[in-house]
Coordinates of C-alpha atoms in Angstrom, one line a residue:
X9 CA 12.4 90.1 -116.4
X10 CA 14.4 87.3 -117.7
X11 CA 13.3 86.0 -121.3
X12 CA 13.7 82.9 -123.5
X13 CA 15.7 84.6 -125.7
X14 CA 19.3 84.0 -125.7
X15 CA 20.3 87.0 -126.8
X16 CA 18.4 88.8 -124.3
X17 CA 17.7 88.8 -120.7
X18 CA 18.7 89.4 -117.2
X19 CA 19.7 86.3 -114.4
X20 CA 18.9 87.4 -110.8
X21 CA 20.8 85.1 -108.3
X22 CA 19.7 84.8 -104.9
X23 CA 21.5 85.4 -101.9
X24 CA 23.7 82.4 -101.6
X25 CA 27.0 82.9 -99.7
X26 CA 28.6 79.9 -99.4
X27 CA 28.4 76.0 -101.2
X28 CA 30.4 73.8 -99.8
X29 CA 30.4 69.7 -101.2
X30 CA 32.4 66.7 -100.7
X31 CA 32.8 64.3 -97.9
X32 CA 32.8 65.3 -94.6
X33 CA 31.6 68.9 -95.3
X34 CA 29.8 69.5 -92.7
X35 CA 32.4 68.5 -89.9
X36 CA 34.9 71.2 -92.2
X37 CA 32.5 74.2 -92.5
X38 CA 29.6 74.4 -90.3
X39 CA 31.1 75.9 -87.5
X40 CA 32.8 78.5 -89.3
X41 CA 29.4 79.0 -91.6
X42 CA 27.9 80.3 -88.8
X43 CA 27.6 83.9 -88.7
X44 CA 29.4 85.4 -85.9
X45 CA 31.4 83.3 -82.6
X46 CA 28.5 84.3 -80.5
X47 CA 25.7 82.6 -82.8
X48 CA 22.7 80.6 -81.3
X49 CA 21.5 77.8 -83.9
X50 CA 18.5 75.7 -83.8
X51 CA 18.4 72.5 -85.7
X52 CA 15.4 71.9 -87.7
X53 CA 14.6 68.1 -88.7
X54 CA 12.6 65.2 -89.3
X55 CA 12.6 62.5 -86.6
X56 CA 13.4 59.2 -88.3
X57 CA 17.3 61.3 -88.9
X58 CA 16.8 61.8 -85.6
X59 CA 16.2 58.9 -84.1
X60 CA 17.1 56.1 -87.0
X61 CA 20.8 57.8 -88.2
X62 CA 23.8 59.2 -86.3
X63 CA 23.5 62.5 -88.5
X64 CA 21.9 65.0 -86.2
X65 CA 23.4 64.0 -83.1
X66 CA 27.0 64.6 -85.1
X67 CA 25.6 68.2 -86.0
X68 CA 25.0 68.8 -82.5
X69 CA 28.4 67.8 -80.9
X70 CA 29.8 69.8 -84.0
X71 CA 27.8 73.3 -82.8
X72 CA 28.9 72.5 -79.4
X73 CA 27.1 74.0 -76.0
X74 CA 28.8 77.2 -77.0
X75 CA 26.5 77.3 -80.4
X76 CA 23.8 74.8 -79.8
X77 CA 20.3 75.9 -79.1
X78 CA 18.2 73.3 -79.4
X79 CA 16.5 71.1 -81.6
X80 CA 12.9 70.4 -83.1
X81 CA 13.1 66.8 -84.6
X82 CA 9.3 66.2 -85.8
X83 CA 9.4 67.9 -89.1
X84 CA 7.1 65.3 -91.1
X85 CA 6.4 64.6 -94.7
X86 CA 4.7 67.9 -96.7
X87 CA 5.5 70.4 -93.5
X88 CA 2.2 70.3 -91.7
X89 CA 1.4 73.3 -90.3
X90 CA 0.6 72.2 -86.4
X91 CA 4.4 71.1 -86.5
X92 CA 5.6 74.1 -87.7
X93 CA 4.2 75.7 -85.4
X94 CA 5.3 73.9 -82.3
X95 CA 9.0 74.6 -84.2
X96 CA 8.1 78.5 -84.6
X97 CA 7.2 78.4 -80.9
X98 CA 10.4 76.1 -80.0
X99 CA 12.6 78.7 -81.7
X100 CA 10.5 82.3 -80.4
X101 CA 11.5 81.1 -76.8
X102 CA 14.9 81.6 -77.1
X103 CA 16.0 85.5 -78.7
X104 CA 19.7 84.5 -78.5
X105 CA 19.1 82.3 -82.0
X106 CA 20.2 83.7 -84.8
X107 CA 20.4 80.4 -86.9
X108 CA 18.6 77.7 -88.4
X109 CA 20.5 74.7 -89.4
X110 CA 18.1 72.2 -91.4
X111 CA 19.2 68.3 -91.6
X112 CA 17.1 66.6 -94.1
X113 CA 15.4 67.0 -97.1
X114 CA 12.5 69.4 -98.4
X115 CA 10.2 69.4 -95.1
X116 CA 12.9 70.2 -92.8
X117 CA 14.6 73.0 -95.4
X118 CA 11.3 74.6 -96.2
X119 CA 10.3 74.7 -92.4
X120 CA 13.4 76.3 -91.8
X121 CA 12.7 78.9 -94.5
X122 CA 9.0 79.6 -93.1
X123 CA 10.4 79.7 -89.6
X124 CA 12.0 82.6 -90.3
X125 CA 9.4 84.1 -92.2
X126 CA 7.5 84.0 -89.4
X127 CA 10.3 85.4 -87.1
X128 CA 10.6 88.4 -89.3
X129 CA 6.8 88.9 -89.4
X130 CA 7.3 89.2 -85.3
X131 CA 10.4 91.0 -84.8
X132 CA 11.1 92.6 -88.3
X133 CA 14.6 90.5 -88.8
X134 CA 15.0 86.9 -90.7
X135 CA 17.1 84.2 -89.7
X136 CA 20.6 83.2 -91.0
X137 CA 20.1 79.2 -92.4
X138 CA 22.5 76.9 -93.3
X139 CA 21.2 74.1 -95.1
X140 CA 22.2 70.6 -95.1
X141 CA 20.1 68.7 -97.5
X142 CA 20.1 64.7 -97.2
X143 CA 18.0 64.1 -100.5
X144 CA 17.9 65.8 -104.1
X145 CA 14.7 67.5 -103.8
X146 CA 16.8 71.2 -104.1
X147 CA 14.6 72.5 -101.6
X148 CA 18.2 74.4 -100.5
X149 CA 18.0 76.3 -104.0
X150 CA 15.1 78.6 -103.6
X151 CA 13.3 80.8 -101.5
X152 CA 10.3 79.6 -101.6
X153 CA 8.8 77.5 -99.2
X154 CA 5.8 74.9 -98.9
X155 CA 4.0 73.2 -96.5
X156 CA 0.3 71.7 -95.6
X157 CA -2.3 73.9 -93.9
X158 CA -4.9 72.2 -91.8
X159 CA -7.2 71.4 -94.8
X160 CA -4.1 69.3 -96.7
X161 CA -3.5 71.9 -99.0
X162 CA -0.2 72.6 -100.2
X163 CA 0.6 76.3 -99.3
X164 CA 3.5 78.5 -100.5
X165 CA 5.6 81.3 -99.2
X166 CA 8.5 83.0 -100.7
X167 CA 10.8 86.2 -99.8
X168 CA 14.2 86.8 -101.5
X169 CA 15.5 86.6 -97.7
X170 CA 14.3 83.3 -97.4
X171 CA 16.7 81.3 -99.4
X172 CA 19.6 79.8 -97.2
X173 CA 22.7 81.6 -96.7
X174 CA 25.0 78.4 -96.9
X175 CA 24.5 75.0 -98.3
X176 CA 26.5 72.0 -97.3
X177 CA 26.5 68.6 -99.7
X178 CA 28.0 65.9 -97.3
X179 CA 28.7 62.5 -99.2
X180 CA 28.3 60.8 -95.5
X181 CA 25.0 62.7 -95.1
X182 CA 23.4 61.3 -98.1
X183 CA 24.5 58.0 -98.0
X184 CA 22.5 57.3 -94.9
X185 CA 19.1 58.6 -97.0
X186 CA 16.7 55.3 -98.0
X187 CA 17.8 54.5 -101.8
X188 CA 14.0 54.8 -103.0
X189 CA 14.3 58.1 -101.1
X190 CA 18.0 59.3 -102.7
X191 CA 16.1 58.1 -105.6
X192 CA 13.0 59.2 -106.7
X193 CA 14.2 62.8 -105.4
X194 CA 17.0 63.0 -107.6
X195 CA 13.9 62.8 -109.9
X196 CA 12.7 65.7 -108.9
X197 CA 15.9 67.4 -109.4
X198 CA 15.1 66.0 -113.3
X199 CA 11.8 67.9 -113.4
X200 CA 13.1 71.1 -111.8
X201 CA 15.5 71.0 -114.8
X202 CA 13.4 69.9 -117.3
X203 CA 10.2 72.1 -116.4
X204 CA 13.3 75.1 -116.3
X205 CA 14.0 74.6 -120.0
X206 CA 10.4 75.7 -121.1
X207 CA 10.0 78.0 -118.5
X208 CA 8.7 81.3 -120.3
X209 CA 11.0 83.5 -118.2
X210 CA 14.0 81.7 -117.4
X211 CA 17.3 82.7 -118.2
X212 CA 19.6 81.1 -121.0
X213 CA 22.5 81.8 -119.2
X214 CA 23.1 80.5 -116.4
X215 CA 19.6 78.8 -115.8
X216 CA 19.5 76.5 -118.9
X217 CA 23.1 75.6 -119.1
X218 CA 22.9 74.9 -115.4
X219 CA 19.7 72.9 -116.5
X220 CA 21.4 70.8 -119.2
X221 CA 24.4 70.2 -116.9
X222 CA 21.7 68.7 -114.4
X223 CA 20.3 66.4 -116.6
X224 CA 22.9 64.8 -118.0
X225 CA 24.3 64.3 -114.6
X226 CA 21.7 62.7 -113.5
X227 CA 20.5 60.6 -116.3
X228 CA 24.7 59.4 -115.8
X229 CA 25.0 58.9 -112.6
X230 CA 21.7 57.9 -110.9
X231 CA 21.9 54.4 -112.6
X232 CA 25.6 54.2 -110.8
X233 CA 24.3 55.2 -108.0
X234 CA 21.4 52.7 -107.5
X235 CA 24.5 49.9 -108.1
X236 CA 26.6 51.6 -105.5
X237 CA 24.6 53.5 -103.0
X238 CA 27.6 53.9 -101.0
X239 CA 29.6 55.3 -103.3
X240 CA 31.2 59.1 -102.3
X241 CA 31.9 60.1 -105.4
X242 CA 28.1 59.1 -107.3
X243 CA 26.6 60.8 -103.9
X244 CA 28.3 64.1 -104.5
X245 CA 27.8 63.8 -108.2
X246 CA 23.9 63.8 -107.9
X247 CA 24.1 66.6 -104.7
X248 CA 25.6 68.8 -107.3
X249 CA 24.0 67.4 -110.2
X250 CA 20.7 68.6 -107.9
X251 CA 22.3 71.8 -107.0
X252 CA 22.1 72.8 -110.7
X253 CA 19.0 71.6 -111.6
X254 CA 17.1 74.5 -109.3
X255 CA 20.0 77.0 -108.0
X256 CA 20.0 78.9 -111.2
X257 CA 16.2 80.2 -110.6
X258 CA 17.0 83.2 -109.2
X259 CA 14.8 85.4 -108.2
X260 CA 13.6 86.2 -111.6
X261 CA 11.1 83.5 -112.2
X262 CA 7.7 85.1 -111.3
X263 CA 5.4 81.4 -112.0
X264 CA 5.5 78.6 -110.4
X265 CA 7.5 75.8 -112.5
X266 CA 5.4 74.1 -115.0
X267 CA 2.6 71.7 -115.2
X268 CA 4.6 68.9 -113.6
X269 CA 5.3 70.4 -110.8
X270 CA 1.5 71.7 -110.7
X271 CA 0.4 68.0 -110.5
X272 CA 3.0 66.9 -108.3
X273 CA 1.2 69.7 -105.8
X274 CA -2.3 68.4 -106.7
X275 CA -0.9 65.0 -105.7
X276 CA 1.6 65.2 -103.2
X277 CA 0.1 66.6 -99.7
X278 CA -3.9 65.7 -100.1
X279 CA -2.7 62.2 -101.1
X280 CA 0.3 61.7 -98.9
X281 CA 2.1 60.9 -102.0
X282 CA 6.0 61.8 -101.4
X283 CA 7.0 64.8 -104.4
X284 CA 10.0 62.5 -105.1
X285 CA 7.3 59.7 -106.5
X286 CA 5.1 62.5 -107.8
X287 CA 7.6 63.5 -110.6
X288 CA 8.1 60.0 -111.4
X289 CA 4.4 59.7 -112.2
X290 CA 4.4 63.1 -113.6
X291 CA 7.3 64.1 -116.1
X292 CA 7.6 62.0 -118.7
X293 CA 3.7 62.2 -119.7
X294 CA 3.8 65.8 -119.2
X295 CA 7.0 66.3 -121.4
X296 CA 5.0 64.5 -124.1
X297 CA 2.1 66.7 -123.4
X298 CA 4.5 69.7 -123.9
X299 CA 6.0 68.1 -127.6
X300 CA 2.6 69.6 -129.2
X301 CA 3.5 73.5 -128.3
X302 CA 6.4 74.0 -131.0
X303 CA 8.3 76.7 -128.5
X304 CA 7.8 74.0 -125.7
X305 CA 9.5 71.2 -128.1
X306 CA 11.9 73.3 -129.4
X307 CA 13.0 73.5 -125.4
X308 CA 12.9 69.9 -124.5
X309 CA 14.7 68.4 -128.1
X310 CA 17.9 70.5 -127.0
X311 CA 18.2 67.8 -124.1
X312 CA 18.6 64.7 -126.2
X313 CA 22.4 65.2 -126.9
X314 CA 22.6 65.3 -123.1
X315 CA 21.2 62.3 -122.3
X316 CA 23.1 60.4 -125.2
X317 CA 21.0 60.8 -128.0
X318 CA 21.0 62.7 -131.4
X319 CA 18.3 65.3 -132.1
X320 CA 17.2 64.5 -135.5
X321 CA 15.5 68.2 -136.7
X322 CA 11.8 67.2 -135.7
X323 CA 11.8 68.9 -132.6
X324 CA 7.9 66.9 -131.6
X325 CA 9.7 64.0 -132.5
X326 CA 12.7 64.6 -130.1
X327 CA 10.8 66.1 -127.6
X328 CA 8.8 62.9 -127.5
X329 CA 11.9 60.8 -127.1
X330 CA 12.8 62.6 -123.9
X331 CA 9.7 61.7 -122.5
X332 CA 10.6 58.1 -123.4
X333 CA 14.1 58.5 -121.6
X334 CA 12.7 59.9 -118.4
X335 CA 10.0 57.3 -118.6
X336 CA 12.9 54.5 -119.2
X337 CA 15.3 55.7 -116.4
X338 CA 11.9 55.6 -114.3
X339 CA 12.0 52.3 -114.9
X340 CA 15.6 51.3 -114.4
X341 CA 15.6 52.7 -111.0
X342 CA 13.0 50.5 -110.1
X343 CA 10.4 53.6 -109.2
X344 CA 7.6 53.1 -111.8
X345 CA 4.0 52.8 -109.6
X346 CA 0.8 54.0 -110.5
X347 CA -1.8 56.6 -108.8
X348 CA -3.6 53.4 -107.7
X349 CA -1.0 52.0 -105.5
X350 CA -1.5 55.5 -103.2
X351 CA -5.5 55.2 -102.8
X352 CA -6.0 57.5 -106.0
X353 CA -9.1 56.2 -108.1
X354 CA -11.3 57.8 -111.4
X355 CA -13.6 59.4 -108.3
X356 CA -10.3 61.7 -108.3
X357 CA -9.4 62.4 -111.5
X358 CA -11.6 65.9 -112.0
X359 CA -10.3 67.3 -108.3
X360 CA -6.3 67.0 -109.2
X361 CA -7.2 68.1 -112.8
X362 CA -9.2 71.4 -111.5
X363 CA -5.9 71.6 -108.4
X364 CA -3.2 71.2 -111.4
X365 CA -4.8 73.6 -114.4
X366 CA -7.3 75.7 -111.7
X367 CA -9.8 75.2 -114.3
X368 CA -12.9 72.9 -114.3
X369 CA -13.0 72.7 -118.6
X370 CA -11.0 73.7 -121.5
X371 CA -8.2 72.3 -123.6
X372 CA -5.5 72.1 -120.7
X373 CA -8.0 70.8 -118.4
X374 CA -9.2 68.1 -120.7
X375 CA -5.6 67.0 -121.6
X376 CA -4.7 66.9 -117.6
X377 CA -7.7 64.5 -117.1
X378 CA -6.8 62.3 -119.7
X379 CA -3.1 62.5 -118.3
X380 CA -3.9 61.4 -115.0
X381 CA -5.9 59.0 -116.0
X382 CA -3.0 57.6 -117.7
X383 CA -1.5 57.5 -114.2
X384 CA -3.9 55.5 -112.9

């Protein structure tokens, strides 16, 4: 199990072969990511890439009749389960695929993963995935995936032989994702890496360092990026800047993040509120929420030299001045809303604090209340 302690632990990576970034990646690597010259891939994506950007029809040409399969192009927002399905059912049809290629962010890569979770459930063998993410959301990092049963409920699966094989950052691929979009789901990157840093099992080496590395890319070059959208260089910054924030995981970690990413569940599918948005309304209270435990502080005050600041020996203190930074680049990038704004009133408060803690009274549950209430 891996530990807190830096002088003791263990890192378990996952099975990652391959991570390719820069510009015109995928046109470079994808056909010679595939696993053999004979390989069948189907492309698994959400249709406003489809229909609204040149992206998937480039993947296609790029595959070619010879490796082309087919493709499902209605992934939506939070995986719902009646489009996965009609995706599992797409794929099953053909037994010459051997590949998933997901275009998009973390619907279409988690639908790839559970795709081939249910293909090995069937006929005992998983699917070889190459991922090509279009947002920050590090879906691509893990092998765990998520998506919305019929009663709106988010609902996890995970495997060690889910997490893709190959992950492509293309510059050209993210600069055709919405800026609120790119955006708010590179702050989700910032709450994998934060929530990572008082994670009770994660490793100090290499999932903090990676964490720390994450952070102070993106607190540097998100702002840059929301002045120059277009730029290559801020793009593949913040793709690898999100790579680190989650890739160093492993397989280790046996809980789910933290209470951030607890309430971004809570909120995200039964409220159609994107998980991007949901760590903007989330992280900085919860970091403040997390300054009280002295372990937790300890954790977050060893970001402030990362995010330009010096920690002063009160580790509350500094912990609480994270909170204000994440709150302040919140801000800056023009992504502050409240619960509100989504349909989310008081009448709510006591069901996404009983989702988050899975308590209905206590300390934690009490705190959570009065937390989203804050959101409000």
């Amino acid at each position: 199990m891996t530990t807190t302690h830096a002088l003791s632990g263990i890192w378990e990576p996952n099975r990652l072969e391959h991570m390719y970034y820069g510009p015109s990646s995928v046109e470079k690597h994808l056909s010679s990511s595939l696993p053999s010259s004979s390989s069948k891939a189907f492309i698994i994506t959400g249709s406003s890439l489809a229909t609204k950007t040149p992206l998937v029809g480039q993947v296609e040409k790029i595959l070619g009749p010879q490796h082309h399969a087919g493709t499902f192009s209605n992934i939506k927002q939070h995986a719902p389960v009646a489009q996965l399905d009609e995706a599992t059912d797409a794929v099953a049809k053909d037994p010459a695929i051997d590949t998933l290629v997901s275009v998009g962010g973390g619907s279409p890569i988690d639908s790839a993963k559970a795709i081939s979770y249910r293909t090995h459930e069937k006929t005992g063998k998983f699917l070889y995935h190459i991922a090509i993410p279009t947002t920050l959301s590090a879906a691509e990092c893990t092998y765990g995936a998520g998506y919305t049963n019929e009663d709106g409920i988010k609902t996890g699966i995970g495997h060690p032989q889910l997490a893709p094989h190959v992950i492509i950052y293309d510059a050209r691929f993210g600069a055709e994702t919405p800026q609120k979009l790119w955006l708010s789901t590179a702050i989700r990157s910032l709450d994998h890496a934060v929530e990572l840093m008082y994670h009770p099992t994660a490793a100090e080496v290499p999932a903090k360092t990676m964490a720390l590395a994450a952070i102070e890319g993106l607190f540097t070059h998100l702002p840059k990026s929301k002045e120059n959208p277009k730029n290559e260089d801020h793009i593949t910054k913040l793709q690898l800047a999100s790579f680190n924030s989650l890739f160093a995981l492993g397989t280790g970690i046996n809980k789910g993040l933290g209470l951030s990413h607890s309430l971004g569940y809570a909120l995200g599918s039964p409220y159609g509120i994107p998980h991007g948005i949901t760590s903007c309304l989330t992280l900085a209270g919860v970091v403040r929420l997390k300054s009280r435990n002295p372990d937790d502080a300890t954790q977050l005050a060893r970001i402030l030299p990362f995010i330009g600041q010096t920690r002063t020996g009160d580790d509350e203190a500094d912990a609480i001045k994270v909170g204000d930074a994440i709150d302040q680049l919140v801000n800056e990038l023009g992504l502050t809303s409240t619960l509100k704004q989504y349909g989310v009133g008081e009448d709510q408060v006591a069901k996404i604090a009983k989702t988050a803690t899975k308590s209905e009274e206590g300390e934690l549950y009490d705190k959570v209340s009065s937390l989203v209430r804050s959101m409000l």
